[in-house]
PDB file of C-alpha atoms and ligand atoms in Angstrom:
ATOM      1  CA  MET A   1       7.236  -8.222  28.261  1.00 54.00           C
ATOM      2  CA  ASN A   2       7.078  -6.386  31.559  1.00 57.00           C
ATOM      3  CA  SER A   3       4.104  -4.309  32.588  1.00 61.00           C
ATOM      4  CA  GLU A   4       5.978  -1.039  32.296  1.00 63.00           C
ATOM      5  CA  LEU A   5       6.860  -1.749  28.677  1.00 57.00           C
ATOM      6  CA  ARG A   6       3.288  -2.752  27.935  1.00 60.00           C
ATOM      7  CA  ARG A   7       2.066   0.493  29.468  1.00 64.00           C
ATOM      8  CA  GLU A   8       4.414   2.332  27.127  1.00 59.00           C
ATOM      9  CA  TYR A   9       2.929   0.566  24.134  1.00 59.00           C
ATOM     10  CA  LEU A  10      -0.594   1.311  25.312  1.00 62.00           C
ATOM     11  CA  ALA A  11       0.453   4.905  25.814  1.00 63.00           C
ATOM     12  CA  ALA A  12       1.497   4.954  22.164  1.00 58.00           C
ATOM     13  CA  LEU A  13      -2.032   3.870  21.369  1.00 61.00           C
ATOM     14  CA  GLY A  14      -3.454   6.588  23.577  1.00 60.00           C
ATOM     15  CA  LEU A  15      -4.816   3.964  25.975  1.00 62.00           C
ATOM     16  CA  ALA A  16      -2.504   4.393  28.901  1.00 53.00           C
ATOM     17  CA  CYS A  17      -5.210   4.596  31.552  1.00 40.00           C
ATOM     18  CA  TRP A  18      -6.199   0.944  31.236  1.00 40.00           C
ATOM     19  CA  THR A  19      -5.192  -1.529  33.884  1.00 39.00           C
ATOM     20  CA  LEU A  20      -3.064  -4.593  33.471  1.00 38.00           C
ATOM     21  CA  ARG A  21      -4.431  -8.042  34.176  1.00 39.00           C
ATOM     22  CA  THR A  22      -1.919 -10.874  34.112  1.00 38.00           C
ATOM     23  CA  ARG A  23      -3.022 -14.399  33.314  1.00 38.00           C
ATOM     24  CA  GLY A  24       0.154 -16.270  32.571  1.00 35.00           C
ATOM     25  CA  ALA A  25       3.836 -15.785  32.093  1.00 34.00           C
ATOM     26  CA  LEU A  26       4.044 -16.489  28.374  1.00 34.00           C
ATOM     27  CA  ALA A  27       0.734 -15.266  27.059  1.00 36.00           C
ATOM     28  CA  PRO A  28      -0.755 -12.841  29.551  1.00 35.00           C
ATOM     29  CA  GLU A  29      -4.064 -11.159  29.015  1.00 36.00           C
ATOM     30  CA  PRO A  30      -2.363  -7.813  28.465  1.00 36.00           C
ATOM     31  CA  PHE A  31      -5.053  -5.327  29.270  1.00 31.00           C
ATOM     32  CA  ALA A  32      -8.490  -5.131  30.727  1.00 33.00           C
ATOM     33  CA  ALA A  33     -10.683  -2.703  28.859  1.00 36.00           C
ATOM     34  CA  PRO A  34     -13.067  -0.560  30.878  1.00 33.00           C
ATOM     35  CA  GLU A  35     -15.919  -2.570  29.432  1.00 36.00           C
ATOM     36  CA  PRO A  36     -15.167  -6.271  28.949  1.00 33.00           C
ATOM     37  CA  PHE A  37     -14.925  -7.091  25.276  1.00 34.00           C
ATOM     38  CA  ALA A  38     -17.318  -9.830  24.309  1.00 36.00           C
ATOM     39  CA  ALA A  39     -16.093 -11.370  21.105  1.00 39.00           C
ATOM     40  CA  PRO A  40     -18.885 -12.575  18.869  1.00 38.00           C
ATOM     41  CA  GLU A  41     -18.820 -16.144  17.719  1.00 40.00           C
ATOM     42  CA  PRO A  42     -15.832 -15.792  15.400  1.00 38.00           C
ATOM     43  CA  PHE A  43     -16.996 -17.751  12.430  1.00 38.00           C
ATOM     44  CA  ALA A  44     -20.729 -17.221  12.695  1.00 36.00           C
ATOM     45  CA  ASP A  45     -20.805 -14.672   9.915  1.00 36.00           C
ATOM     46  CA  ALA A  46     -17.735 -15.744   8.031  1.00 37.00           C
ATOM     47  CA  ARG A  47     -17.783 -15.405   4.294  1.00 37.00           C
ATOM     48  CA  ALA A  48     -15.734 -17.374   1.865  1.00 37.00           C
ATOM     49  CA  ILE A  49     -13.867 -14.941  -0.387  1.00 38.00           C
ATOM     50  CA  ALA A  50     -13.042 -16.173  -3.824  1.00 39.00           C
ATOM     51  CA  THR A  51      -9.662 -15.056  -5.079  1.00 46.00           C
ATOM     52  CA  SER A  52      -8.028 -15.142  -8.422  1.00 47.00           C
ATOM     53  CA  GLN A  53      -6.071 -18.184  -9.371  1.00 46.00           C
ATOM     54  CA  ALA A  54      -2.595 -18.042  -7.920  1.00 53.00           C
ATOM     55  CA  ARG A  55      -0.417 -17.507 -10.963  1.00 75.00           C
ATOM     56  CA  GLU A  56       2.641 -17.878  -8.805  1.00 85.00           C
ATOM     57  CA  ALA A  57       1.616 -21.262  -7.416  1.00 87.00           C
ATOM     58  CA  GLY A  58       4.575 -23.507  -6.725  1.00 90.00           C
ATOM     59  CA  LEU A  59       7.169 -20.785  -6.275  1.00 95.00           C
ATOM     60  CA  ASP A  60       9.199 -20.863  -3.076  1.00 96.00           C
ATOM     61  CA  TRP A  61      10.119 -17.731  -1.124  1.00 97.00           C
ATOM     62  CA  PRO A  62      13.312 -16.838  -3.046  1.00 97.00           C
ATOM     63  CA  GLU A  63      11.658 -17.515  -6.420  1.00 97.00           C
ATOM     64  CA  LEU A  64       8.640 -15.447  -5.491  1.00 97.00           C
ATOM     65  CA  ARG A  65      10.775 -12.573  -4.211  1.00 97.00           C
ATOM     66  CA  ALA A  66      12.788 -12.583  -7.445  1.00 97.00           C
ATOM     67  CA  ARG A  67       9.645 -12.591  -9.577  1.00 97.00           C
ATOM     68  CA  VAL A  68       8.214  -9.637  -7.701  1.00 98.00           C
ATOM     69  CA  ALA A  69      11.489  -7.718  -7.955  1.00 98.00           C
ATOM     70  CA  ALA A  70      11.432  -8.087 -11.734  1.00 97.00           C
ATOM     71  CA  CYS A  71       7.694  -7.546 -12.190  1.00 98.00           C
ATOM     72  CA  THR A  72       6.382  -5.186 -14.866  1.00 97.00           C
ATOM     73  CA  ARG A  73       2.813  -6.418 -14.929  1.00 97.00           C
ATOM     74  CA  CYS A  74       1.348  -3.005 -14.259  1.00 97.00           C
ATOM     75  CA  GLY A  75       2.310   0.603 -14.772  1.00 97.00           C
ATOM     76  CA  LEU A  76       3.533   1.061 -11.212  1.00 98.00           C
ATOM     77  CA  SER A  77       6.753  -0.662 -12.230  1.00 98.00           C
ATOM     78  CA  ALA A  78       7.697   2.489 -14.148  1.00 97.00           C
ATOM     79  CA  THR A  79       7.541   4.815 -11.165  1.00 97.00           C
ATOM     80  CA  ARG A  80       8.728   2.679  -8.242  1.00 97.00           C
ATOM     81  CA  THR A  81      12.156   2.989  -6.671  1.00 97.00           C
ATOM     82  CA  GLN A  82      12.006  -0.690  -5.785  1.00 98.00           C
ATOM     83  CA  THR A  83       9.430  -3.352  -5.035  1.00 98.00           C
ATOM     84  CA  VAL A  84       8.391  -3.885  -1.418  1.00 98.00           C
ATOM     85  CA  PHE A  85       8.001  -7.616  -1.071  1.00 98.00           C
ATOM     86  CA  GLY A  86       7.198  -8.056   2.604  1.00 98.00           C
ATOM     87  CA  VAL A  87       9.071  -8.740   5.793  1.00 97.00           C
ATOM     88  CA  GLY A  88       8.852 -10.899   8.866  1.00 97.00           C
ATOM     89  CA  ASN A  89       8.766 -14.359  10.303  1.00 97.00           C
ATOM     90  CA  LEU A  90       8.217 -17.022   7.644  1.00 98.00           C
ATOM     91  CA  HIS A  91       6.497 -19.182  10.257  1.00 97.00           C
ATOM     92  CA  ALA A  92       4.258 -16.446  11.610  1.00 98.00           C
ATOM     93  CA  ASP A  93       0.709 -17.074  12.760  1.00 97.00           C
ATOM     94  CA  TRP A  94      -0.256 -13.491  11.961  1.00 98.00           C
ATOM     95  CA  LEU A  95      -0.129 -11.900   8.521  1.00 98.00           C
ATOM     96  CA  ILE A  96      -0.582  -8.142   8.504  1.00 98.00           C
ATOM     97  CA  VAL A  97      -1.685  -6.783   5.129  1.00 98.00           C
ATOM     98  CA  GLY A  98      -1.667  -3.119   4.200  1.00 97.00           C
ATOM     99  CA  GLU A  99      -2.547  -1.321   1.012  1.00 96.00           C
ATOM    100  CA  ALA A 100       0.645  -0.394  -0.804  1.00 97.00           C
ATOM    101  CA  PRO A 101       4.046   1.095  -0.084  1.00 96.00           C
ATOM    102  CA  GLY A 102       4.268   4.793   0.707  1.00 94.00           C
ATOM    103  CA  ALA A 103       7.167   7.070  -0.056  1.00 94.00           C
ATOM    104  CA  GLU A 104       9.338   5.871   2.815  1.00 94.00           C
ATOM    105  CA  GLU A 105       8.584   2.200   2.129  1.00 96.00           C
ATOM    106  CA  ASP A 106       9.417   2.753  -1.533  1.00 97.00           C
ATOM    107  CA  ARG A 107      12.793   4.177  -0.499  1.00 96.00           C
ATOM    108  CA  LYS A 108      13.608   1.514   2.085  1.00 96.00           C
ATOM    109  CA  GLY A 109      12.045  -1.527   0.460  1.00 97.00           C
ATOM    110  CA  GLU A 110      10.208  -2.519   3.632  1.00 97.00           C
ATOM    111  CA  PRO A 111       6.509  -2.187   4.484  1.00 97.00           C
ATOM    112  CA  PHE A 112       5.244  -0.144   7.426  1.00 96.00           C
ATOM    113  CA  VAL A 113       8.283   1.916   8.307  1.00 94.00           C
ATOM    114  CA  GLY A 114       8.236   5.465   9.669  1.00 91.00           C
ATOM    115  CA  ARG A 115       5.650   6.762  12.130  1.00 94.00           C
ATOM    116  CA  ALA A 116       2.871   4.521  10.864  1.00 94.00           C
ATOM    117  CA  GLY A 117       5.170   1.546  11.177  1.00 95.00           C
ATOM    118  CA  GLN A 118       6.065   2.496  14.722  1.00 95.00           C
ATOM    119  CA  LEU A 119       2.400   2.717  15.621  1.00 96.00           C
ATOM    120  CA  LEU A 120       1.755  -0.657  14.004  1.00 96.00           C
ATOM    121  CA  ASN A 121       4.553  -2.071  16.153  1.00 96.00           C
ATOM    122  CA  SER A 122       2.893  -0.597  19.243  1.00 94.00           C
ATOM    123  CA  MET A 123      -0.476  -2.020  18.212  1.00 93.00           C
ATOM    124  CA  LEU A 124       1.075  -5.463  17.858  1.00 95.00           C
ATOM    125  CA  HIS A 125       2.929  -5.178  21.142  1.00 95.00           C
ATOM    126  CA  ALA A 126      -0.310  -4.259  22.862  1.00 93.00           C
ATOM    127  CA  VAL A 127      -1.581  -7.761  22.095  1.00 94.00           C
ATOM    128  CA  GLY A 128       1.712  -9.397  23.000  1.00 95.00           C
ATOM    129  CA  LEU A 129       3.294  -9.609  19.551  1.00 96.00           C
ATOM    130  CA  ALA A 130       6.679  -8.340  18.447  1.00 96.00           C
ATOM    131  CA  ARG A 131       7.107  -7.156  14.853  1.00 96.00           C
ATOM    132  CA  GLU A 132       9.583 -10.012  14.396  1.00 96.00           C
ATOM    133  CA  GLN A 133       6.874 -12.553  15.226  1.00 97.00           C
ATOM    134  CA  VAL A 134       4.491 -11.573  12.425  1.00 98.00           C
ATOM    135  CA  TYR A 135       4.728 -11.247   8.665  1.00 98.00           C
ATOM    136  CA  ILE A 136       3.920  -7.890   7.095  1.00 98.00           C
ATOM    137  CA  ALA A 137       3.043  -7.323   3.450  1.00 98.00           C
ATOM    138  CA  ASN A 138       0.908  -5.150   1.208  1.00 98.00           C
ATOM    139  CA  VAL A 139      -1.672  -5.941  -1.440  1.00 97.00           C
ATOM    140  CA  LEU A 140       0.497  -4.028  -3.906  1.00 98.00           C
ATOM    141  CA  LYS A 141       4.246  -4.367  -4.040  1.00 98.00           C
ATOM    142  CA  CYS A 142       4.906  -1.033  -5.734  1.00 98.00           C
ATOM    143  CA  ARG A 143       4.087   2.490  -4.640  1.00 97.00           C
ATOM    144  CA  PRO A 144       1.272   4.289  -6.460  1.00 97.00           C
ATOM    145  CA  PRO A 145       2.576   7.755  -7.383  1.00 95.00           C
ATOM    146  CA  GLY A 146       1.514  10.445  -4.960  1.00 91.00           C
ATOM    147  CA  ASN A 147       0.119   7.765  -2.663  1.00 86.00           C
ATOM    148  CA  ARG A 148      -3.065   7.618  -4.725  1.00 94.00           C
ATOM    149  CA  ASP A 149      -5.388   4.676  -4.292  1.00 93.00           C
ATOM    150  CA  PRO A 150      -4.370   1.705  -6.424  1.00 94.00           C
ATOM    151  CA  SER A 151      -6.609   0.988  -9.382  1.00 95.00           C
ATOM    152  CA  PRO A 152      -8.625  -2.239  -9.478  1.00 93.00           C
ATOM    153  CA  THR A 153      -6.446  -3.434 -12.356  1.00 95.00           C
ATOM    154  CA  GLU A 154      -3.231  -2.814 -10.445  1.00 97.00           C
ATOM    155  CA  ALA A 155      -4.586  -4.624  -7.404  1.00 96.00           C
ATOM    156  CA  ALA A 156      -5.770  -7.557  -9.502  1.00 95.00           C
ATOM    157  CA  GLU A 157      -2.395  -7.853 -11.238  1.00 96.00           C
ATOM    158  CA  CYS A 158      -0.512  -7.854  -7.946  1.00 97.00           C
ATOM    159  CA  LEU A 159      -2.784  -9.962  -5.771  1.00 95.00           C
ATOM    160  CA  PRO A 160      -1.426 -13.344  -6.972  1.00 95.00           C
ATOM    161  CA  TYR A 161       1.886 -12.484  -5.317  1.00 97.00           C
ATOM    162  CA  LEU A 162       0.185 -12.023  -1.972  1.00 97.00           C
ATOM    163  CA  GLU A 163      -1.810 -15.198  -2.554  1.00 95.00           C
ATOM    164  CA  GLN A 164       1.390 -17.161  -2.972  1.00 96.00           C
ATOM    165  CA  GLN A 165       2.884 -15.505   0.099  1.00 97.00           C
ATOM    166  CA  ILE A 166      -0.178 -16.732   1.990  1.00 97.00           C
ATOM    167  CA  ALA A 167       0.149 -20.217   0.511  1.00 95.00           C
ATOM    168  CA  LEU A 168       3.753 -20.375   1.710  1.00 97.00           C
ATOM    169  CA  LEU A 169       3.162 -18.763   5.077  1.00 97.00           C
ATOM    170  CA  LYS A 170      -0.074 -20.547   6.020  1.00 97.00           C
ATOM    171  CA  PRO A 171      -1.033 -17.916   8.590  1.00 98.00           C
ATOM    172  CA  LYS A 172      -3.597 -18.589  11.281  1.00 97.00           C
ATOM    173  CA  ILE A 173      -5.034 -15.133  10.834  1.00 98.00           C
ATOM    174  CA  MET A 174      -4.845 -12.180   8.487  1.00 98.00           C
ATOM    175  CA  LEU A 175      -5.221  -8.634   9.741  1.00 98.00           C
ATOM    176  CA  ALA A 176      -6.188  -6.246   6.958  1.00 98.00           C
ATOM    177  CA  VAL A 177      -5.218  -2.732   7.974  1.00 97.00           C
ATOM    178  CA  GLY A 178      -7.039   0.084   6.275  1.00 97.00           C
ATOM    179  CA  ARG A 179     -10.008   0.412   3.976  1.00 96.00           C
ATOM    180  CA  ILE A 180      -8.166  -0.103   0.709  1.00 96.00           C
ATOM    181  CA  ALA A 181      -6.513  -3.327   1.825  1.00 97.00           C
ATOM    182  CA  ALA A 182      -9.769  -4.662   3.231  1.00 97.00           C
ATOM    183  CA  GLN A 183     -11.808  -3.782   0.161  1.00 97.00           C
ATOM    184  CA  ASN A 184      -9.299  -5.337  -2.221  1.00 96.00           C
ATOM    185  CA  LEU A 185      -8.890  -8.502  -0.182  1.00 97.00           C
ATOM    186  CA  LEU A 186     -12.618  -8.960   0.344  1.00 97.00           C
ATOM    187  CA  HIS A 187     -13.744  -7.717  -3.070  1.00 95.00           C
ATOM    188  CA  THR A 188     -16.208  -5.305  -1.580  1.00 96.00           C
ATOM    189  CA  ASP A 189     -16.919  -1.604  -1.491  1.00 96.00           C
ATOM    190  CA  LYS A 190     -18.253  -1.681   2.072  1.00 97.00           C
ATOM    191  CA  THR A 191     -16.852   0.837   4.494  1.00 97.00           C
ATOM    192  CA  LEU A 192     -14.230  -0.172   7.006  1.00 97.00           C
ATOM    193  CA  GLY A 193     -16.734   0.480   9.753  1.00 95.00           C
ATOM    194  CA  ASN A 194     -18.998  -2.149   8.227  1.00 97.00           C
ATOM    195  CA  LEU A 195     -16.194  -4.672   7.834  1.00 98.00           C
ATOM    196  CA  ARG A 196     -14.543  -4.587  11.248  1.00 96.00           C
ATOM    197  CA  GLN A 197     -15.511  -6.809  14.176  1.00 96.00           C
ATOM    198  CA  GLN A 198     -16.382  -9.673  11.836  1.00 97.00           C
ATOM    199  CA  VAL A 199     -14.487 -12.765  10.771  1.00 98.00           C
ATOM    200  CA  HIS A 200     -14.129 -12.848   7.013  1.00 98.00           C
ATOM    201  CA  ARG A 201     -12.371 -15.589   5.090  1.00 97.00           C
ATOM    202  CA  PHE A 202      -9.672 -15.278   2.468  1.00 96.00           C
ATOM    203  CA  GLY A 203      -8.726 -17.574  -0.360  1.00 92.00           C
ATOM    204  CA  ALA A 204      -8.880 -21.276  -0.954  1.00 88.00           C
ATOM    205  CA  ALA A 205      -7.556 -21.982   2.540  1.00 92.00           C
ATOM    206  CA  SER A 206     -10.322 -19.822   4.078  1.00 95.00           C
ATOM    207  CA  VAL A 207      -7.867 -17.983   6.274  1.00 97.00           C
ATOM    208  CA  PRO A 208      -9.738 -15.996   8.952  1.00 98.00           C
ATOM    209  CA  LEU A 209      -9.423 -12.306   8.156  1.00 98.00           C
ATOM    210  CA  VAL A 210     -10.117  -9.407  10.517  1.00 98.00           C
ATOM    211  CA  VAL A 211     -10.200  -5.757   9.504  1.00 98.00           C
ATOM    212  CA  THR A 212      -8.920  -2.739  11.394  1.00 98.00           C
ATOM    213  CA  TYR A 213      -7.788   0.811  10.824  1.00 97.00           C
ATOM    214  CA  HIS A 214      -4.537   1.751   9.128  1.00 96.00           C
ATOM    215  CA  PRO A 215      -2.003   3.196  11.586  1.00 96.00           C
ATOM    216  CA  ALA A 216      -1.525   6.228   9.313  1.00 94.00           C
ATOM    217  CA  TYR A 217      -5.235   6.942   9.733  1.00 95.00           C
ATOM    218  CA  LEU A 218      -4.934   6.469  13.493  1.00 96.00           C
ATOM    219  CA  LEU A 219      -2.121   9.017  13.588  1.00 96.00           C
ATOM    220  CA  ARG A 220      -4.484  11.506  11.968  1.00 96.00           C
ATOM    221  CA  THR A 221      -7.498  10.401  13.996  1.00 95.00           C
ATOM    222  CA  PRO A 222      -6.270   9.257  17.413  1.00 94.00           C
ATOM    223  CA  THR A 223      -9.811   9.066  18.776  1.00 94.00           C
ATOM    224  CA  GLU A 224     -10.229   5.877  16.732  1.00 94.00           C
ATOM    225  CA  LYS A 225      -7.352   4.095  18.482  1.00 94.00           C
ATOM    226  CA  ARG A 226      -9.741   2.582  20.962  1.00 95.00           C
ATOM    227  CA  LYS A 227     -11.608   0.858  18.119  1.00 96.00           C
ATOM    228  CA  ALA A 228      -8.317  -0.438  16.748  1.00 96.00           C
ATOM    229  CA  TRP A 229      -7.525  -1.878  20.154  1.00 95.00           C
ATOM    230  CA  GLU A 230     -10.902  -3.643  20.154  1.00 96.00           C
ATOM    231  CA  ASP A 231     -10.138  -5.027  16.692  1.00 97.00           C
ATOM    232  CA  LEU A 232      -6.749  -6.345  17.775  1.00 97.00           C
ATOM    233  CA  LYS A 233      -8.225  -8.083  20.792  1.00 96.00           C
ATOM    234  CA  PHE A 234     -10.888  -9.513  18.531  1.00 97.00           C
ATOM    235  CA  ALA A 235      -8.221 -10.807  16.144  1.00 97.00           C
ATOM    236  CA  ARG A 236      -6.287 -12.326  19.029  1.00 97.00           C
ATOM    237  CA  GLU A 237      -9.444 -14.092  20.176  1.00 96.00           C
ATOM    238  CA  VAL A 238     -10.080 -15.432  16.681  1.00 97.00           C
ATOM    239  CA  CYS A 239      -6.471 -16.588  16.335  1.00 96.00           C
ATOM    240  CA  SER A 240      -6.659 -18.424  19.661  1.00 94.00           C
ATOM    241  CA  ARG A 241      -9.534 -20.501  18.301  1.00 91.00           C
ATOM    242  CA  VAL A 242      -7.840 -21.562  15.078  1.00 88.00           C
TER     243      VAL A 242
HETATM  244  S1  SF4 B 301       2.400  -3.333  -8.316  1.00 78.69           S
HETATM  245 FE1  SF4 B 301       2.582  -5.558  -8.374  1.00 78.69          FE
HETATM  246  S2  SF4 B 301       1.830  -6.128 -10.436  1.00 78.69           S
HETATM  247 FE2  SF4 B 301       2.344  -3.927 -10.493  1.00 78.69          FE
HETATM  248  S3  SF4 B 301       4.483  -3.862 -11.205  1.00 78.69           S
HETATM  249 FE3  SF4 B 301       4.510  -3.836  -8.946  1.00 78.69          FE
HETATM  250  S4  SF4 B 301       4.787  -5.998  -8.374  1.00 78.69           S
HETATM  251 FE4  SF4 B 301       4.079  -5.965 -10.525  1.00 78.69          FE
END
């Protein structure tokens, strides 16, 4: 990606004033922050997160997709337009996990579309990743009516699908975007501010998991984009060590 394009993506993050520092042709160090970011020892405070048993264990991608499409395990099946399974590269190193589909995702059947999706794309590009290089999914595959928070029961019923997606994908890193996704994945009620800038672990494979803000929140609160940028650099650093 050329420097002009990168500047455009940083501009989308509200970080256009930062300078470019190139390290290599294929994986350049995209941007130098005003204050050098010192990543903590990635796994020093890692926690193993127990997850429910993967009820979908053994299913391949097409089987899993078909099971999700037909799922009526929770009440959200009655109000969805369609399930939103996930999208992306089946050999991706990065797995991006959001909360649940919104209205536009429910209509289109794809996670992170619309303005929030465009900002997510810009966030990924800022660390040298194209949307096509990652896999994107949600904790829940169906839209909660009115975009309400999913209930613990709904999240628990749906999580095995994500667990099997992770088992098939074998990502190097998971990026949980938004408080609801982070809290459900980590089984905690801690605030997002308390969860970011740490390496958590998810599931039996202890996949490193980093938390950041949801792009929809960043659209409402652009002053937090700088923190999101720090989180993405942190995640990139963690991924480079896996
Ligand atoms: S949210 Fe998940 S568990 Fe509930 S109906 Fe949709 S796919 Fe099934």
